Coordinates of C-alpha atoms in Angstrom, one line a residue:
M1 CA -10.9 1.1 -9.5
P2 CA -10.5 -2.6 -10.0
V3 CA -8.6 -4.5 -7.3
R4 CA -5.8 -5.9 -9.4
A5 CA -5.0 -2.7 -11.2
A6 CA -5.2 -0.6 -7.9
N7 CA -2.8 -3.0 -6.2
C8 CA -0.3 -2.8 -9.0
L9 CA -0.6 1.0 -9.0
L10 CA 0.4 1.1 -5.3
M11 CA 3.3 -1.3 -5.7
L12 CA 4.8 0.7 -8.6
I13 CA 4.2 4.1 -7.0
G14 CA 6.5 3.0 -4.2
I15 CA 6.9 3.5 -0.5
S16 CA 10.2 5.1 0.5
T17 CA 10.8 7.0 -2.8
P18 CA 8.2 8.9 -4.7
S19 CA 7.9 7.4 -8.1
F20 CA 5.3 7.3 -10.8
A21 CA 3.6 4.1 -11.9
E22 CA 2.7 3.0 -15.4
E23 CA 0.2 0.4 -14.5
D24 CA -3.3 1.0 -15.9
P25 CA -5.8 1.8 -13.1
G26 CA -8.7 1.3 -15.5
N27 CA -8.1 -2.3 -16.3
S28 CA -11.3 -4.2 -16.0
N29 CA -9.8 -7.6 -15.3
E30 CA -10.5 -7.8 -11.6
S31 CA -9.1 -10.8 -9.8
S32 CA -11.5 -13.4 -8.5
G33 CA -11.0 -15.3 -5.2
S34 CA -9.5 -18.3 -6.9
V35 CA -7.3 -16.5 -9.5
T36 CA -3.7 -15.6 -8.9
D37 CA -2.2 -13.1 -11.4
V38 CA 1.6 -13.1 -11.9
Q39 CA 3.5 -10.4 -13.8
F40 CA 7.2 -10.4 -14.5
V41 CA 8.7 -6.9 -14.9
V42 CA 11.9 -5.8 -16.5
A43 CA 12.9 -2.2 -16.2
T44 CA 15.7 0.3 -16.9
D45 CA 16.2 3.7 -15.3
Y46 CA 18.5 6.6 -15.9
V47 CA 18.9 9.3 -13.1
T48 CA 21.1 12.4 -13.3
G49 CA 21.7 15.3 -11.0
N50 CA 24.2 17.2 -8.9
L51 CA 25.1 17.9 -5.3
G52 CA 26.8 21.3 -5.0
E53 CA 29.1 21.3 -8.0
L54 CA 29.5 17.5 -8.1
D55 CA 27.5 15.7 -10.8
Y56 CA 26.2 12.1 -10.6
E57 CA 24.4 9.8 -12.9
T58 CA 23.1 6.3 -12.4
V59 CA 21.8 3.6 -14.9
S60 CA 20.0 0.6 -13.6
I61 CA 18.6 -2.5 -15.2
G62 CA 16.3 -4.5 -13.0
A63 CA 13.9 -7.5 -12.9
G64 CA 11.0 -8.3 -10.6
V65 CA 7.8 -10.1 -10.1
I66 CA 4.3 -8.9 -9.0
V67 CA 1.8 -11.5 -7.7
T68 CA -1.8 -10.5 -7.1
K69 CA -4.5 -12.6 -5.4
E70 CA -7.8 -11.1 -4.4
R71 CA -7.0 -7.8 -2.7
F72 CA -3.4 -8.6 -1.8
T73 CA -0.3 -7.9 -3.9
F74 CA 3.3 -9.1 -3.3
S75 CA 6.3 -7.8 -5.3
A76 CA 10.1 -8.3 -5.3
S77 CA 12.7 -6.6 -7.5
L78 CA 16.5 -6.5 -7.9
P79 CA 18.5 -4.2 -10.1
Y80 CA 22.0 -4.1 -11.5
V81 CA 23.4 -0.6 -11.0
S82 CA 26.1 1.4 -12.6
T83 CA 26.8 4.9 -11.1
T84 CA 29.3 7.7 -11.4
A85 CA 29.2 9.8 -8.3
P86 CA 31.3 11.5 -5.6
E87 CA 33.4 9.0 -3.7
D88 CA 31.6 9.2 -0.4
L89 CA 28.1 9.3 -1.7
I90 CA 25.9 6.2 -1.3
V91 CA 23.4 5.1 -3.9
S92 CA 20.6 3.5 -1.9
D93 CA 16.9 2.3 -2.1
G94 CA 17.5 -0.1 -5.0
G95 CA 14.9 -2.0 -7.0
L96 CA 12.5 -1.0 -9.7
L97 CA 11.3 2.0 -7.7
G98 CA 14.1 4.5 -7.9
T99 CA 17.4 5.6 -6.4
S100 CA 18.0 7.7 -3.3
L101 CA 21.3 9.4 -2.4
F102 CA 23.0 10.5 0.9
A103 CA 26.5 11.6 1.8
T104 CA 28.8 12.2 4.7
P105 CA 29.5 15.8 5.8
T106 CA 33.0 15.5 4.5
S107 CA 32.3 13.8 1.2
A108 CA 35.3 13.6 -1.1
T109 CA 35.1 15.6 -4.3
R110 CA 36.7 12.9 -6.4
E111 CA 34.1 11.1 -8.6
T112 CA 34.3 7.3 -9.1
T113 CA 32.4 4.9 -11.3
R114 CA 31.2 1.6 -9.8
E115 CA 28.7 -1.1 -10.7
G116 CA 27.1 -4.2 -9.3
L117 CA 23.9 -5.6 -7.8
G118 CA 21.7 -3.1 -6.1
D119 CA 19.4 -3.7 -3.1
L120 CA 16.6 -6.2 -3.1
L121 CA 13.2 -4.6 -2.5
I122 CA 10.3 -6.6 -1.2
Q123 CA 6.8 -5.2 -0.8
G124 CA 3.3 -6.4 0.2
A125 CA 0.1 -4.4 -0.2
Y126 CA -3.6 -4.7 0.5
I127 CA -6.5 -2.7 -0.9
F128 CA -10.0 -2.2 0.6
P129 CA -13.0 0.0 -0.2
I130 CA -13.9 2.8 2.3
A131 CA -17.0 5.0 1.6
G132 CA -16.6 4.9 -2.1
L133 CA -12.8 5.3 -2.1
D134 CA -10.0 2.7 -2.6
A135 CA -7.8 2.7 0.5
Q136 CA -4.4 0.9 0.2
V137 CA -1.9 0.0 2.8
A138 CA 1.6 -1.5 2.2
S139 CA 4.8 -2.4 3.9
S140 CA 8.3 -2.9 2.5
V141 CA 11.8 -4.1 3.3
K142 CA 15.0 -3.2 1.6
V143 CA 17.4 -6.1 1.8
P144 CA 21.1 -4.9 1.6
T145 CA 22.3 -7.0 -1.3
A146 CA 24.3 -4.1 -2.7
L147 CA 28.0 -3.8 -1.8
R148 CA 28.5 -1.1 0.8
R149 CA 32.2 -0.9 0.0
K150 CA 31.3 0.2 -3.6
G151 CA 28.8 2.8 -2.4
L152 CA 25.9 1.0 -4.1
G153 CA 23.9 0.7 -0.9
S154 CA 24.0 1.4 2.8
G155 CA 24.6 -2.2 3.8
K156 CA 21.6 -2.0 6.3
L157 CA 18.0 -3.1 6.3
D158 CA 15.4 -0.4 5.7
F159 CA 11.7 -0.8 6.6
G160 CA 8.8 1.2 5.1
A161 CA 5.1 1.6 5.5
S162 CA 2.6 3.6 3.4
G163 CA -1.0 4.4 2.8
Q164 CA -2.8 5.7 -0.3
I165 CA -6.4 6.8 -1.2
S166 CA -7.7 7.0 -4.7
K167 CA -11.1 7.3 -6.4
R168 CA -12.2 6.9 -10.0
L169 CA -14.2 9.9 -11.3
G170 CA -15.1 8.9 -14.9
A171 CA -11.9 8.8 -16.9
V172 CA -9.9 10.5 -14.1
V173 CA -8.4 8.7 -11.1
P174 CA -6.9 11.2 -8.5
F175 CA -4.8 9.7 -5.7
V176 CA -2.8 10.9 -2.6
G177 CA -0.4 8.8 -0.5
V178 CA 2.1 9.1 2.4
G179 CA 5.0 6.9 3.5
Y180 CA 7.4 6.5 6.3
T181 CA 10.8 4.7 6.1
I182 CA 13.0 3.5 9.0
L183 CA 16.5 3.6 7.8
G184 CA 19.4 1.4 9.0
E185 CA 22.4 3.6 9.8
P186 CA 25.7 2.7 8.1
E187 CA 29.0 3.4 9.8
G188 CA 30.2 6.9 9.3
F189 CA 26.8 8.3 8.4
D190 CA 24.3 10.2 10.5
V191 CA 20.9 9.3 8.9
R192 CA 17.3 9.9 10.0
N193 CA 14.0 8.2 9.2
T194 CA 12.2 9.8 6.3
I195 CA 8.6 10.7 5.4
S196 CA 7.4 11.0 1.8
G197 CA 4.2 11.9 0.0
T198 CA 2.8 11.8 -3.5
T199 CA -0.3 13.2 -5.2
G200 CA -1.6 13.2 -8.7
A201 CA -4.0 11.7 -11.1
Y202 CA -4.4 9.2 -13.9
Y203 CA -6.4 9.9 -17.1
L204 CA -7.7 6.8 -18.7
V205 CA -7.6 6.6 -22.5
G206 CA -9.7 3.8 -23.8
E207 CA -9.6 0.4 -22.0
S208 CA -5.9 -0.2 -21.7
T209 CA -4.0 3.1 -21.8
S210 CA -3.4 5.6 -19.0
I211 CA -1.5 8.9 -18.7
S212 CA -0.4 10.1 -15.3
L213 CA 0.8 13.3 -13.7
A214 CA 2.1 13.3 -10.1
Y215 CA 4.0 15.4 -7.6
G216 CA 6.4 13.8 -5.1
Y217 CA 8.1 14.9 -1.9
E218 CA 10.7 13.1 0.2
K219 CA 12.4 14.3 3.4
S220 CA 16.2 13.9 3.1
A221 CA 17.9 11.1 5.0
T222 CA 20.7 13.4 6.2
A223 CA 21.1 17.1 7.1
E224 CA 23.8 17.5 4.4
I225 CA 21.3 17.0 1.6
G226 CA 18.1 18.9 1.1
D227 CA 14.6 17.5 0.9
R228 CA 13.5 16.3 -2.6
Q229 CA 10.6 17.5 -4.6
N230 CA 9.8 16.4 -8.2
I231 CA 7.0 16.2 -10.7
G232 CA 6.6 13.3 -13.0
I233 CA 4.6 12.1 -16.0
G234 CA 3.9 8.6 -17.2
L235 CA 2.3 6.5 -19.9
G236 CA 1.1 2.9 -19.6
T237 CA -0.4 0.9 -22.4
N238 CA -1.0 -2.8 -23.3
L239 CA 0.9 -4.1 -26.3
S240 CA -1.1 -7.3 -26.1
P241 CA -3.4 -9.0 -23.6
H242 CA -0.3 -10.2 -21.7
V243 CA 2.3 -7.5 -22.4
R244 CA 2.3 -4.0 -20.9
L245 CA 4.6 -1.1 -21.6
G246 CA 5.3 1.8 -19.3
L247 CA 7.3 5.0 -19.9
D248 CA 7.8 7.5 -17.2
G249 CA 10.0 10.5 -16.3
S250 CA 10.4 13.1 -13.6
A251 CA 12.1 16.4 -13.1
G252 CA 13.5 17.8 -9.9
L253 CA 11.8 20.9 -8.3
S254 CA 14.2 21.3 -5.4
K255 CA 18.0 21.9 -5.3
D256 CA 19.2 18.5 -4.2
A257 CA 16.5 16.5 -6.1
P258 CA 17.7 14.6 -9.2
D259 CA 17.6 16.8 -12.2
A260 CA 15.9 14.2 -14.3
R261 CA 14.9 10.6 -14.2
V262 CA 13.6 8.5 -17.2
G263 CA 12.3 5.0 -16.9
L264 CA 11.1 2.2 -19.1
R265 CA 9.0 -0.8 -17.9
L266 CA 7.9 -4.0 -19.6
G267 CA 5.4 -6.3 -17.8
L268 CA 4.7 -9.8 -18.9
G269 CA 1.5 -11.2 -17.4
F270 CA 0.3 -14.8 -17.0

């Protein structure tokens, strides 16, 4: 798998929240030592689900940048979030990579609608070959730019680390990854650090299109909400040499996982 595409794949798969990337792992434009690739990304996501008998839904519109040089990739993203959810439920883990939820044991049943900036997500990743495989390591930090009083974020820093292995087998690129997130604990919440994992494969269609299928697992941040399992599909294709479109969606396989998530990404490369 080319270096630039593999780095972008890792960045968009995510660290603390299993998500499904749209970046084409078959892109043949590998970065050289003196070339820095910059991609601006705009995205929108819709997430819906329920906790017990309480429904929630979240819409986010975000913008970010991915910078790749040699085998290193840096990314940063910030969303604007609008969510309708139980009063004491926090929407956390902002950015282009998805939304996590956790609640107090005595969550109020009244639903409220609130909106505002989400949390800033910053990530760095490095890819290197090992015995014919592409091994990738990454770290991330979630900066609490979302307002805690609105329930749009925890108001605390989170730190994450992850690793992933992939290998191109003709037109198929299977991958498996694991992640660990250290969560800052907001007042009134009993939270725990989480582990996550994802596995799946890409199927390359021509030189600029890929189709993905992936399974994701994430341990819950609190005892009051169950662990999350989901399955997702994605499509990524180039609209032009500098414009890439991604569509992806996922469905929950466990009780407290979001019922559905749909995402649209548009990347502008330079």
